[in-house]
């Protein structure tokens, strides 16, 4: 957790409590039609082994007792569901590992769990799991509610086997990674917030920004503990190339990058990444203009160079027609002013100026994602809600 | 019973309104409270306090959306209860995971204490107005309702990694937005 402004957490948490009721209602509606009722899988009950059946019967007695004492049918349902979970847990080791990962994810981490064990039990009438998880140089002992999977308590201790694990992993990886890595792993400081999936998004974003128009690709990602801070190692295959990247789990920045071409004899040949080549290769087969093309169009419209380091252009594509999306305005610019009403796919772009004092939103622009036409562009009048339309 | 009928009963000071309210929303309110608190009995108390707060606040208030209005009350009461429990060391609640995420939305260059409460509310509402509706609903589920990633995934049908990715992007955008808003204060 970043302690950059601990005082801000309660302020922001309280402010979220003031969110417009329309948005709260919207969120509640999102779940209503799709929520699946969780019911006891009766089919499973017929095929469980005898020992499990006996266990289930014993737990059902507890469930009856719970119903009698608490008069709460939900409690009985939870106990029966817990019994089911227990059967699943005993049947499949991978389930325990998944549970360990889920628990660690709940605590704010998302990385490979080294070892995970889970045992079922009761705390009073409450069904619980005692979960032991090892990762990142620590062992975690957790007690969680078996029905809700909510963590009730957590204890963290140093994991003495960690260094040995790192040593083994390091020896294995050193020969595999296409990058040099730092000498000394440091599990204490190597904890970032970035998940492997988010890192994959960053690499994809980077590649798409360079005009590749990626659509079909293969992706591999894993946390690399051996750098400090930890990185995610991503490999992505597309169009005869494999792209490798190490992405910092703290800052989210790509710290190492390399593209390798798959040659005819299937051996890898390392080459510097040639964005113009890729732009050429993929441009004809794309349904939409790439994000970099959208950025170039916006830059031309507002009169700056797309590669000017003093500016930062952010474009995001939406494939839902604006009339169906529920969007009413962009930073105060109403939908009718954007000129997007008659098209299905568009880029909404923001142009920021960069200075030592930070970034400042200067322009908004809206681009037809199929034709590349800039439908409208606006210059800030000094605030984030007042805009002046740029002339055609 | 329709929400408008329940509100009518509240305006007539008819106590059957409370039973109707509870029948319709207590389950939802308890779930929301349990997302914040680790004790069923504490959650029950918060739900009861919410019913009392609704009885006391309507009238004069006449909410457009009774369900969202009730959710807001139970959320805020539950957070107060959590604060009380933590201060008295009565709970080892796992809200740390939410705190670490909320910290990611705090601007580097601007102190949130400089915002007036009303400014911050307006800024967040204005920010959410421009967020894609699905991403916005996911954001509200996580940070208003404190739902777990797995729950949101089950509700929406999106993978957990997609949910995390959506939240990450919205958090980043909000942090940048608050930075810009803070500069104009």
XYZ file of C-alpha atoms in Angstrom, chain A residues 21-35, chain B residues 25 28-29 31-32 65-72 137-138 140-141 144-145 147 155:
36
model
C -27.842 8.079 -6.376
C -28.283 7.617 -10.106
C -24.911 5.873 -10.259
C -25.678 3.736 -7.208
C -28.906 2.643 -8.813
C -27.075 1.934 -12.058
C -24.631 -0.320 -10.210
C -27.452 -2.147 -8.443
C -29.229 -2.679 -11.742
C -26.078 -4.103 -13.295
C -26.219 -7.062 -10.978
C -29.931 -7.746 -10.785
C -30.655 -9.565 -14.041
C -27.397 -11.436 -14.217
C -26.980 -12.650 -10.692
C -34.463 -4.021 1.141
C -29.627 -5.981 0.291
C -28.702 -3.610 3.110
C -25.224 -7.694 2.408
C -23.781 -4.241 1.833
C -34.498 6.510 -5.439
C -35.329 4.910 -2.103
C -33.084 1.906 -2.671
C -29.962 3.953 -3.457
C -30.800 6.362 -0.629
C -31.050 3.440 1.823
C -27.794 1.955 0.539
C -26.008 5.248 1.116
C -21.072 0.587 -12.281
C -18.109 -1.677 -11.522
C -19.422 2.003 -7.682
C -19.827 -1.662 -6.770
C -19.383 2.406 -2.740
C -20.643 -1.082 -1.995
C -18.010 -5.703 -3.176
C -22.612 -10.356 -11.191
